[in-house]
CSV table of C-alpha atoms and ligand atoms in Angstrom, one decimal:
chain,number,residue,atom,x,y,z
A,1,MET,CA,4.9,-13.9,37.8
A,2,GLU,CA,2.2,-12.4,40.1
A,3,MET,CA,0.7,-15.8,40.8
A,4,ASN,CA,4.1,-17.2,41.6
A,5,SER,CA,4.9,-14.5,44.2
A,6,TYR,CA,1.5,-15.3,45.9
A,7,ASN,CA,2.8,-18.9,46.4
A,8,SER,CA,6.2,-18.1,47.8
A,9,GLU,CA,7.4,-19.2,51.2
A,10,HIS,CA,7.3,-15.7,52.4
A,11,GLU,CA,3.7,-15.3,51.2
A,12,ARG,CA,2.7,-18.5,53.0
A,13,GLU,CA,4.2,-17.1,56.2
A,14,ARG,CA,2.5,-13.8,55.6
A,15,LEU,CA,-0.8,-15.5,55.2
A,16,SER,CA,-0.4,-17.6,58.3
A,17,ALA,CA,0.5,-14.4,60.2
A,18,LEU,CA,-2.8,-12.9,58.9
A,19,ARG,CA,-4.8,-16.0,59.8
A,20,ARG,CA,-3.6,-15.8,63.4
A,21,TYR,CA,-5.6,-12.7,63.9
A,22,SER,CA,-8.9,-14.4,62.8
A,23,ILE,CA,-10.0,-11.1,61.3
A,24,LEU,CA,-11.1,-12.1,57.8
A,25,ASP,CA,-14.9,-12.1,57.2
A,26,THR,CA,-15.7,-10.8,60.6
A,27,PRO,CA,-18.5,-8.3,61.0
A,28,GLU,CA,-17.9,-4.5,61.1
A,29,GLU,CA,-16.7,-3.2,64.4
A,30,ASP,CA,-17.0,0.2,65.9
A,31,ARG,CA,-13.4,0.3,67.2
A,32,PHE,CA,-12.1,-0.1,63.6
A,33,ASP,CA,-14.7,2.2,62.1
A,34,GLN,CA,-13.6,4.9,64.4
A,35,LEU,CA,-10.1,4.6,62.9
A,36,THR,CA,-11.2,4.9,59.3
A,37,LYS,CA,-13.5,7.8,60.2
A,38,ILE,CA,-10.6,9.7,61.9
A,39,ALA,CA,-8.5,9.0,58.8
A,40,ALA,CA,-11.2,10.3,56.5
A,41,TYR,CA,-12.2,13.4,58.6
A,42,SER,CA,-8.7,14.5,59.7
A,43,LEU,CA,-7.3,14.2,56.2
A,44,ASP,CA,-10.5,15.5,54.6
A,45,MET,CA,-10.8,12.5,52.3
A,46,PRO,CA,-14.1,11.1,50.9
A,47,ILE,CA,-12.9,7.6,51.1
A,48,ALA,CA,-11.0,5.7,53.8
A,49,THR,CA,-10.6,1.9,54.2
A,50,LEU,CA,-9.0,-0.6,56.5
A,51,SER,CA,-8.4,-3.8,54.6
A,52,PHE,CA,-6.6,-7.1,54.8
A,53,MET,CA,-4.9,-8.9,51.9
A,54,ASP,CA,-5.9,-12.6,51.7
A,55,GLN,CA,-4.2,-14.9,49.2
A,56,HIS,CA,-6.3,-13.8,46.2
A,57,ARG,CA,-8.5,-11.0,47.5
A,58,GLN,CA,-8.4,-7.7,49.4
A,59,TRP,CA,-11.1,-7.8,52.1
A,60,PHE,CA,-12.3,-4.6,53.8
A,61,LYS,CA,-12.9,-4.6,57.5
A,62,SER,CA,-14.0,-1.0,57.7
A,63,ARG,CA,-14.8,1.6,55.1
A,64,VAL,CA,-15.9,5.1,54.8
A,65,GLY,CA,-17.3,6.4,51.5
A,66,THR,CA,-17.5,3.1,49.6
A,67,GLU,CA,-19.6,0.0,49.7
A,68,ILE,CA,-17.0,-2.5,48.5
A,69,ARG,CA,-16.5,-5.5,50.7
A,70,GLN,CA,-13.8,-7.1,48.8
A,71,THR,CA,-11.9,-7.0,45.5
A,72,SER,CA,-9.4,-9.2,43.7
A,73,ARG,CA,-5.8,-8.9,44.8
A,74,ILE,CA,-4.6,-8.3,41.2
A,75,GLN,CA,-6.9,-5.3,40.8
A,76,SER,CA,-6.2,-3.8,44.2
A,77,PHE,CA,-4.2,-0.7,44.5
A,78,CYS,CA,-3.0,-1.7,48.0
A,79,ARG,CA,-0.9,-4.6,46.7
A,80,TYR,CA,1.7,-2.1,45.7
A,81,THR,CA,1.8,-0.8,49.3
A,82,LEU,CA,2.2,-4.3,50.6
A,83,GLU,CA,5.0,-5.2,48.1
A,84,SER,CA,7.0,-2.1,49.1
A,85,GLY,CA,6.1,-2.4,52.7
A,86,LYS,CA,6.1,1.4,53.0
A,87,THR,CA,3.6,4.2,52.9
A,88,LEU,CA,2.7,4.8,49.4
A,89,ILE,CA,1.4,8.3,48.2
A,90,VAL,CA,0.2,8.7,44.6
A,91,PRO,CA,-0.7,12.4,44.1
A,92,ASN,CA,-2.3,11.9,40.7
A,93,LEU,CA,-3.3,8.3,39.7
A,94,SER,CA,-3.9,9.3,36.1
A,95,GLN,CA,-0.2,10.2,35.8
A,96,ASP,CA,1.1,7.0,37.4
A,97,GLU,CA,1.4,4.2,34.9
A,98,ARG,CA,0.8,1.5,37.6
A,99,PHE,CA,-2.7,3.0,38.1
A,100,SER,CA,-3.6,5.1,35.1
A,101,HIS,CA,-5.3,2.3,33.2
A,102,SER,CA,-7.5,1.2,36.0
A,103,PRO,CA,-11.2,1.4,35.2
A,104,ILE,CA,-11.9,3.5,38.4
A,105,VAL,CA,-9.3,6.0,37.2
A,106,THR,CA,-10.2,6.1,33.5
A,107,GLY,CA,-14.0,6.0,34.3
A,108,ASN,CA,-16.5,6.6,37.1
A,109,PRO,CA,-15.7,7.6,39.8
A,110,TYR,CA,-12.5,9.0,38.3
A,111,MET,CA,-10.3,8.4,41.3
A,112,ARG,CA,-7.3,10.7,41.4
A,113,PHE,CA,-5.5,10.5,44.8
A,114,TYR,CA,-4.3,7.5,46.7
A,115,ALA,CA,-2.4,7.1,49.9
A,116,SER,CA,-2.0,4.0,52.0
A,117,THR,CA,0.2,2.6,54.7
A,118,PRO,CA,0.8,-1.0,55.5
A,119,LEU,CA,-0.4,-2.8,58.7
A,120,THR,CA,2.8,-4.5,59.7
A,121,THR,CA,3.0,-7.2,62.3
A,122,SER,CA,5.8,-7.4,64.9
A,123,GLU,CA,7.5,-10.0,62.8
A,124,GLY,CA,7.5,-7.7,59.8
A,125,PHE,CA,4.6,-9.2,57.7
A,126,HIS,CA,2.5,-6.7,55.9
A,127,ILE,CA,-1.0,-8.1,56.3
A,128,GLY,CA,-3.2,-5.2,55.3
A,129,THR,CA,-3.5,-1.4,54.8
A,130,LEU,CA,-5.1,1.7,56.0
A,131,CYS,CA,-5.9,3.7,52.9
A,132,VAL,CA,-7.4,7.1,51.9
A,133,MET,CA,-8.5,8.2,48.4
A,134,ASP,CA,-9.9,11.3,46.8
A,135,PHE,CA,-11.5,12.2,43.4
A,136,ARG,CA,-9.0,15.1,42.9
A,137,PRO,CA,-5.2,15.2,42.9
A,138,ARG,CA,-3.8,16.0,46.3
A,139,VAL,CA,-0.6,16.3,48.3
A,140,LEU,CA,-0.3,15.3,52.0
A,141,LEU,CA,1.7,17.1,54.6
A,142,ASP,CA,4.2,15.0,56.6
A,143,SER,CA,2.0,15.4,59.7
A,144,GLN,CA,-0.9,14.0,57.8
A,145,ILE,CA,1.1,11.0,56.7
A,146,ARG,CA,2.1,10.5,60.3
A,147,ILE,CA,-1.6,10.5,61.4
A,148,LEU,CA,-2.3,7.8,58.8
A,149,GLU,CA,0.7,5.7,60.0
A,150,HIS,CA,-0.3,6.1,63.7
A,151,LEU,CA,-3.9,5.0,62.9
A,152,ALA,CA,-2.6,1.9,61.1
A,153,ARG,CA,-0.4,1.1,64.1
A,154,THR,CA,-3.4,1.5,66.4
A,155,ALA,CA,-5.4,-1.0,64.2
A,156,LEU,CA,-2.6,-3.5,64.4
A,157,LEU,CA,-2.4,-3.1,68.2
A,158,GLU,CA,-6.1,-3.9,68.4
A,159,LEU,CA,-5.5,-7.1,66.5
A,160,GLU,CA,-2.5,-8.0,68.7
A,161,ASN,CA,-4.5,-7.4,71.9
A,162,ASP,CA,-7.3,-9.7,70.6
A,163,PHE,CA,-4.7,-12.3,69.7
A,164,ASN,CA,-3.0,-12.1,73.2
A,165,ARG,CA,-6.4,-12.3,74.9
A,166,ARG,CA,-7.3,-15.5,73.0
A,167,GLN,CA,-3.9,-17.0,73.8
A,168,THR,CA,-4.2,-16.2,77.5
A,169,LYS,CA,-7.5,-18.0,77.5
A,170,GLU,CA,-6.1,-21.0,75.7
A,171,THR,CA,-3.2,-21.2,78.1
A,172,GLU,CA,-5.4,-20.9,81.1
A,173,SER,CA,-7.5,-23.8,79.9
A,174,LEU,CA,-4.4,-25.9,79.3
A,175,LEU,CA,-3.2,-25.1,82.7
A,176,ARG,CA,-6.5,-26.1,84.2
A,177,THR,CA,-6.4,-29.4,82.4
A,178,SER,CA,-2.8,-30.2,83.5
A,179,SER,CA,-3.4,-29.3,87.1
A,180,ARG,CA,-6.6,-31.3,87.1
A,181,LEU,CA,-4.7,-34.3,85.7
A,182,ALA,CA,-2.1,-34.0,88.4
A,183,SER,CA,-4.6,-34.3,91.2
A,184,VAL,CA,-6.5,-37.0,89.4
A,185,GLY,CA,-3.2,-38.9,88.9
A,186,GLU,CA,-2.5,-38.5,92.6
A,187,LEU,CA,-5.9,-40.1,93.3
A,188,ALA,CA,-5.6,-42.8,90.7
A,189,VAL,CA,-3.4,-44.9,93.0
A,190,GLY,CA,-5.9,-44.8,95.8
A,191,ILE,CA,-8.8,-45.5,93.5
A,192,ALA,CA,-7.1,-48.5,91.9
A,193,HIS,CA,-6.8,-49.9,95.3
A,194,GLU,CA,-10.4,-49.1,96.1
A,195,ILE,CA,-11.6,-50.9,93.0
A,196,ASN,CA,-9.3,-53.9,93.6
A,197,ASN,CA,-10.9,-54.7,96.9
A,198,PRO,CA,-14.5,-55.1,95.7
A,199,LEU,CA,-13.2,-57.0,92.7
A,200,ALA,CA,-11.6,-59.5,95.0
A,201,VAL,CA,-14.8,-59.9,96.9
A,202,ILE,CA,-16.7,-60.6,93.7
A,203,GLN,CA,-14.1,-63.1,92.7
A,204,ILE,CA,-14.3,-65.0,95.9
A,205,ARG,CA,-18.1,-65.1,95.9
A,206,ILE,CA,-18.2,-66.3,92.4
A,207,ASP,CA,-15.6,-69.0,92.9
A,208,HIS,CA,-17.6,-70.2,95.9
A,209,LEU,CA,-20.8,-70.4,93.9
A,210,LYS,CA,-19.0,-72.2,91.1
A,211,ARG,CA,-17.7,-74.8,93.4
A,212,LEU,CA,-21.1,-75.4,94.8
A,213,ALA,CA,-22.5,-75.7,91.3
A,214,LEU,CA,-19.9,-78.2,90.2
A,215,THR,CA,-20.8,-80.5,93.0
A,216,GLY,CA,-24.5,-80.0,92.6
A,217,ARG,CA,-25.0,-78.2,95.9
A,218,VAL,CA,-26.4,-74.9,94.8
A,219,THR,CA,-29.5,-73.9,96.6
A,220,ASN,CA,-31.7,-70.9,95.9
A,221,GLU,CA,-30.6,-69.4,99.2
A,222,ASN,CA,-26.8,-69.5,98.6
A,223,ALA,CA,-27.2,-68.4,95.0
A,224,LEU,CA,-29.3,-65.4,96.1
A,225,GLN,CA,-26.8,-64.6,98.9
A,226,CYS,CA,-24.0,-64.5,96.4
A,227,VAL,CA,-25.8,-62.4,93.9
A,228,GLU,CA,-26.8,-59.9,96.5
A,229,LYS,CA,-23.3,-59.5,97.7
A,230,VAL,CA,-22.0,-59.1,94.2
A,231,GLU,CA,-24.7,-56.5,93.6
A,232,GLN,CA,-23.6,-54.5,96.6
A,233,VAL,CA,-20.0,-54.5,95.6
A,234,VAL,CA,-20.8,-53.6,92.0
A,235,ASP,CA,-22.7,-50.5,93.3
A,236,ARG,CA,-19.7,-49.5,95.2
A,237,ILE,CA,-17.5,-49.8,92.1
A,238,HIS,CA,-20.0,-47.8,90.2
A,239,SER,CA,-19.9,-44.9,92.6
A,240,ILE,CA,-16.1,-44.9,92.6
A,241,VAL,CA,-16.0,-44.7,88.8
A,242,ARG,CA,-18.7,-42.1,88.7
A,243,GLY,CA,-16.7,-40.0,91.2
A,244,LEU,CA,-13.5,-40.4,89.3
A,245,SER,CA,-15.1,-39.2,86.1
A,246,THR,CA,-16.5,-36.3,87.9
A,247,PHE,CA,-13.1,-35.2,89.0
A,248,ALA,CA,-11.5,-35.9,85.7
A,249,ARG,CA,-13.9,-33.6,83.9
A,250,SER,CA,-13.2,-29.9,83.6
A,251,GLY,CA,-16.7,-29.0,84.6
A,252,GLY,CA,-16.1,-25.7,82.8
A,253,ASP,CA,-19.4,-25.9,80.9
A,254,ASP,CA,-21.5,-26.7,83.9
A,255,PRO,CA,-23.8,-24.1,85.2
A,256,VAL,CA,-23.0,-21.9,88.2
A,257,GLN,CA,-25.6,-23.0,90.7
A,258,GLY,CA,-26.4,-23.5,94.3
A,259,ASN,CA,-24.8,-26.7,95.7
A,260,ARG,CA,-25.7,-28.3,99.0
A,261,LEU,CA,-22.5,-27.9,101.1
A,262,SER,CA,-22.8,-31.3,102.7
A,263,ALA,CA,-23.1,-33.0,99.3
A,264,VAL,CA,-20.0,-31.3,97.9
A,265,ILE,CA,-18.0,-32.2,101.0
A,266,GLN,CA,-19.2,-35.8,100.9
A,267,ASP,CA,-18.1,-36.1,97.3
A,268,VAL,CA,-14.6,-34.9,98.1
A,269,LEU,CA,-14.3,-37.0,101.2
A,270,PHE,CA,-15.2,-40.1,99.4
A,271,PHE,CA,-12.0,-39.8,97.5
A,272,PHE,CA,-9.8,-38.3,100.1
A,273,GLU,CA,-10.5,-40.4,103.2
A,274,GLU,CA,-9.5,-43.6,101.6
A,275,ARG,CA,-6.3,-42.1,100.5
A,276,MET,CA,-5.4,-41.1,104.0
A,277,GLN,CA,-5.6,-44.6,105.5
A,278,GLY,CA,-2.5,-45.9,107.1
A,279,MET,CA,-0.6,-42.6,106.8
A,280,GLY,CA,-0.7,-41.8,110.5
A,281,ILE,CA,-2.5,-38.6,109.8
A,282,ARG,CA,-5.6,-37.7,111.8
A,283,PHE,CA,-8.3,-36.4,109.5
A,284,GLU,CA,-11.1,-34.4,111.1
A,285,VAL,CA,-14.2,-33.0,109.5
A,286,GLU,CA,-16.4,-30.6,111.4
A,287,ASP,CA,-19.9,-31.9,111.9
A,288,LEU,CA,-21.9,-30.9,108.9
A,289,SER,CA,-25.4,-31.4,110.5
A,290,LYS,CA,-25.8,-27.7,111.3
A,291,TYR,CA,-25.1,-26.9,107.6
A,292,GLU,CA,-27.8,-29.1,106.3
A,293,GLY,CA,-29.7,-26.3,104.6
A,294,THR,CA,-26.7,-24.5,103.4
A,295,PHE,CA,-26.0,-24.0,99.7
A,296,ILE,CA,-22.9,-22.6,98.1
A,297,ARG,CA,-22.7,-20.9,94.6
A,298,GLY,CA,-20.4,-22.3,91.9
A,299,LYS,CA,-19.8,-25.1,89.5
A,300,THR,CA,-20.1,-28.3,91.4
A,301,VAL,CA,-17.1,-30.1,90.0
A,302,GLN,CA,-14.8,-27.1,90.2
A,303,ILE,CA,-15.6,-26.4,93.8
A,304,ALA,CA,-14.8,-30.1,94.6
A,305,GLN,CA,-11.6,-29.9,92.6
A,306,ALA,CA,-10.4,-26.8,94.5
A,307,ILE,CA,-11.1,-28.4,97.9
A,308,LEU,CA,-9.4,-31.6,96.8
A,309,ASN,CA,-6.3,-29.6,95.7
A,310,LEU,CA,-6.1,-28.0,99.2
A,311,LEU,CA,-6.4,-31.4,100.8
A,312,ILE,CA,-3.7,-32.9,98.7
A,313,ASN,CA,-1.5,-29.9,99.5
A,314,ALA,CA,-2.2,-30.4,103.2
A,315,LYS,CA,-1.4,-34.1,103.0
A,316,ASP,CA,1.9,-33.4,101.2
A,317,ALA,CA,2.9,-30.8,103.8
A,318,VAL,CA,1.9,-32.9,106.8
A,319,GLN,CA,3.7,-36.0,105.4
A,320,ASP,CA,6.9,-34.0,105.0
A,321,SER,CA,6.7,-32.5,108.5
A,322,THR,CA,8.5,-34.0,111.5
A,323,SER,CA,5.9,-33.3,114.2
A,324,ALA,CA,4.5,-36.3,116.0
A,325,ASP,CA,1.0,-35.1,116.0
A,326,LYS,CA,-0.1,-35.0,112.4
A,327,TRP,CA,-3.5,-33.8,111.4
A,328,ILE,CA,-5.7,-32.2,108.7
A,329,ARG,CA,-9.0,-30.6,109.5
A,330,ILE,CA,-11.8,-29.3,107.4
A,331,SER,CA,-14.0,-26.7,109.1
A,332,PHE,CA,-16.7,-24.3,108.1
A,333,ARG,CA,-17.7,-20.8,108.9
A,334,ASN,CA,-20.8,-18.9,108.2
A,335,GLU,CA,-20.1,-15.3,107.6
A,336,LEU,CA,-23.0,-13.1,106.5
A,337,SER,CA,-23.8,-14.1,102.9
A,338,LYS,CA,-20.7,-16.2,102.6
A,339,ILE,CA,-19.5,-19.7,103.6
A,340,GLN,CA,-15.9,-20.4,104.4
A,341,ILE,CA,-14.5,-23.9,103.8
A,342,ARG,CA,-11.2,-24.0,105.8
A,343,VAL,CA,-8.6,-26.6,105.3
A,344,SER,CA,-6.1,-26.5,108.1
A,345,ASP,CA,-3.1,-28.7,108.8
A,346,SER,CA,-0.4,-29.4,111.4
A,347,ALA,CA,2.6,-28.7,109.2
A,348,PRO,CA,4.7,-25.6,110.1
A,349,SER,CA,3.3,-22.3,109.1
A,350,ILE,CA,4.4,-20.8,105.8
A,351,PRO,CA,7.0,-18.1,106.0
A,352,PRO,CA,5.9,-14.7,104.6
A,353,GLU,CA,8.3,-14.7,101.6
A,354,ILE,CA,6.9,-18.0,100.4
A,355,ALA,CA,3.3,-17.1,101.3
A,356,LEU,CA,3.6,-14.2,98.8
A,357,ARG,CA,4.3,-16.5,95.9
A,358,LEU,CA,2.1,-19.5,96.7
A,359,PHE,CA,-0.6,-18.4,94.2
A,360,GLN,CA,1.7,-17.7,91.4
A,361,PRO,CA,1.4,-20.3,88.6
A,362,PHE,CA,4.3,-22.8,88.6
A,363,PHE,CA,5.5,-21.8,92.1
A,364,THR,CA,6.2,-25.1,93.9
A,365,THR,CA,8.6,-26.2,96.6
A,366,LYS,CA,8.1,-29.8,95.7
A,367,MET,CA,11.0,-31.7,94.2
A,368,ASN,CA,11.4,-33.9,91.1
A,369,GLY,CA,8.3,-32.9,89.2
A,370,LYS,CA,6.1,-34.0,92.1
A,371,GLY,CA,4.2,-30.7,91.9
A,372,THR,CA,3.5,-28.6,88.9
A,373,GLY,CA,2.9,-25.5,91.1
A,374,LEU,CA,-0.5,-25.0,89.4
A,375,GLY,CA,-2.8,-26.3,92.1
A,376,LEU,CA,-3.3,-23.1,94.0
A,377,SER,CA,-3.3,-20.7,91.1
A,378,VAL,CA,-5.8,-22.7,89.1
A,379,SER,CA,-8.0,-23.3,92.1
A,380,ARG,CA,-8.0,-19.6,92.9
A,381,SER,CA,-9.1,-18.6,89.4
A,382,LEU,CA,-11.8,-21.3,89.5
A,383,ILE,CA,-13.2,-20.0,92.8
A,384,GLU,CA,-12.9,-16.4,91.8
A,385,SER,CA,-14.8,-17.1,88.5
A,386,PHE,CA,-17.9,-17.6,90.6
A,387,GLY,CA,-17.4,-14.7,92.9
A,388,GLY,CA,-15.6,-16.5,95.6
A,389,LYS,CA,-12.1,-16.1,97.2
A,390,LEU,CA,-9.2,-18.4,98.0
A,391,TYR,CA,-6.6,-17.3,100.4
A,392,LEU,CA,-4.1,-18.3,103.1
A,393,ASP,CA,-5.1,-17.4,106.7
A,394,GLN,CA,-2.3,-17.7,109.3
A,395,ARG,CA,-3.5,-15.1,111.7
A,396,LYS,CA,-4.6,-17.1,114.7
A,397,GLY,CA,-1.5,-19.3,115.0
A,398,GLU,CA,-3.0,-21.8,112.7
A,399,LYS,CA,-2.4,-22.3,109.0
A,400,SER,CA,-5.6,-22.5,107.0
A,401,PHE,CA,-6.3,-22.3,103.3
A,402,VAL,CA,-9.8,-20.7,103.0
A,403,ILE,CA,-12.3,-21.1,100.2
A,404,GLU,CA,-15.0,-18.5,100.6
A,405,LEU,CA,-18.1,-18.9,98.5
A,406,LEU,CA,-21.4,-17.0,98.2
A,407,GLN,CA,-24.4,-18.7,99.7
A,408,GLY,CA,-27.3,-19.7,97.6
B,501,ATP,N1,-0.9,-26.7,103.3
B,501,ATP,C1,0.3,-26.3,102.9
B,501,ATP,N2,1.3,-26.2,103.8
B,501,ATP,C2,2.5,-25.8,103.5
B,501,ATP,N3,2.8,-25.4,102.2
B,501,ATP,C3,1.8,-25.4,101.3
B,501,ATP,C4,0.5,-25.9,101.6
B,501,ATP,N4,-0.2,-25.8,100.5
B,501,ATP,C5,0.6,-25.3,99.5
B,501,ATP,N5,1.8,-25.1,100.0
B,501,ATP,C6,3.0,-24.6,99.3
B,501,ATP,O1,2.5,-23.9,98.1
B,501,ATP,C7,3.2,-24.4,96.9
B,501,ATP,C8,2.3,-24.3,95.8
B,501,ATP,O2,1.1,-25.1,95.9
B,501,ATP,P1,0.3,-25.6,94.6
B,501,ATP,O3,-0.8,-26.4,95.0
B,501,ATP,O4,0.0,-24.3,93.8
B,501,ATP,O5,1.4,-26.4,93.8
B,501,ATP,P2,2.0,-27.8,94.1
B,501,ATP,O6,1.2,-28.5,95.2
B,501,ATP,O7,3.5,-27.6,94.4
B,501,ATP,O8,1.9,-28.6,92.8
B,501,ATP,P3,0.5,-29.1,92.1
B,501,ATP,O9,-0.6,-28.8,93.0
B,501,ATP,O10,0.4,-28.4,90.8
B,501,ATP,O11,0.7,-30.5,92.0
B,501,ATP,C9,3.5,-25.8,97.3
B,501,ATP,O12,4.6,-26.3,96.6
B,501,ATP,C10,3.9,-25.7,98.8
B,501,ATP,O13,5.2,-25.2,98.9
B,502,MG,MG1,-1.0,-28.6,95.0
C-alpha cells in the first residue's frame, strides 16, 4: 500500500517538482541553517530540521540538535505531514498510535513532541517539511505555529529564487545562441560566395594542368605555377573557414583579455566588407594606424560578434532607406581609459519612442521573421559582462551605436 502510493502519478510529479530545485545532497547552507535556528530558538525547541522527501528517503538539508542526515521514508514522522499537506502538531507522541511504537519514542531519546509544516510548491506539491521536536509533551500557541509556517514559506522562496536564477541563466544562453546563429546565417550567404570563387580558381588550374599532362606537355615550371596558385587559394579558403568557426562559436568560455583593437576590427571587416559589395553602400573605416598599440578588454569572439551585429543592423537600415547617399562608417575614439568603437550610418535617425525599446529582447521592426530582435540586447549584455557599454548616440545630428570598452 505504502510502496504503491510512492509510485503513483502524483508522486512522480511531486518528485519531479522536487528534482527541479536540485537541492538533494547539497552541502549545508547558512541561509537555511538560519531558518532552522530561528525555529528552534523562537519556539524553544531542542530539535529543528528542514528536510526534503525523496522517493524512499527523507533527507535533511539543515538541522539543529540532531546529527541525522537522512532516514528512510517509511520510518519518517514527516511523511504524515506530507500526506495531509497541512501543519501537523502531535502534543504527545506516546499517546498517538501513529508514533507511539517508534523506537525513538519508546526508547532513547524518548521523543514526545512533534510539529511540522509542509514546504509546498506553487503548484501544490509538498516536497519537504520544516519540523521541530521536543523530549517533553508540549502545546504550541497559534502565533508559534504561524512562525513555523512563515519560516517554511521562506525556505521555499529561497528554493524558487534559486530555480528562477538558473532558468534566467539558461534562457540567456539560449538567446545568445539563437542571435549568434541569426548573424551567422546572414553571413553564410556571403561566405558561400567567398568560398565558391577560390574553388572555381582551383578547378580551372587543375583542369589546365590535366590537359597538359594528357598531351605530355607538363613542364616543371607550369606544374609549379599551378601548385603555387592552388596553395594560395587554399590558404584563402582556410582563413574564411577559420573566421566562420570563430563567429559561430559562443566564445563564452574564452578568457577576458586585452585584444589588439586593429586585429579585432580586421577580423570583423574580413566578413563584412565582402558582404557589402555591389550594394551601393559606401563603407568607411577610420584609419587604424594611430591605434596600433591600443588594446581593448573583453572576450575576443564576443567583441567581434557585437560589432558585427551593429554592422548588420546598419546595413539593414541603410538598405531600407531611400536616401541617395548611402554609407556606413566605423570610427574610434580614445576617451581616458576607454575606447569607443562607433558604428554610424546614413539611415534616418531613430525616433525617441523606438530608441527607448531598441535594447529590449525581441524588439524588432523587421518584418517576416527577418530579425529576432535579439541582436542589440544580447550584444549589450556581452559587452557589459566585461565592464563595457553599448548605447545609441544621436546627439550630434548623426546616429551612432557605440561600443565602449576598457583599454588594456
Ligand atoms: N543602425 C540602425 N538604424 C536604425 N534602426 C536600427 C539600427 N540598429 C537597430 N535598429 C532598430 O533596432 C531594432 C532592434 O535591433 P536588434 O539588432 O536588437 O534586432 P534585429 O536587428 O531586429 O534582429 P536580430 O539582430 O536579432 O536579427 C531593429 O529592428 C531596428 O528597428
Ligand atoms: Mg540586429
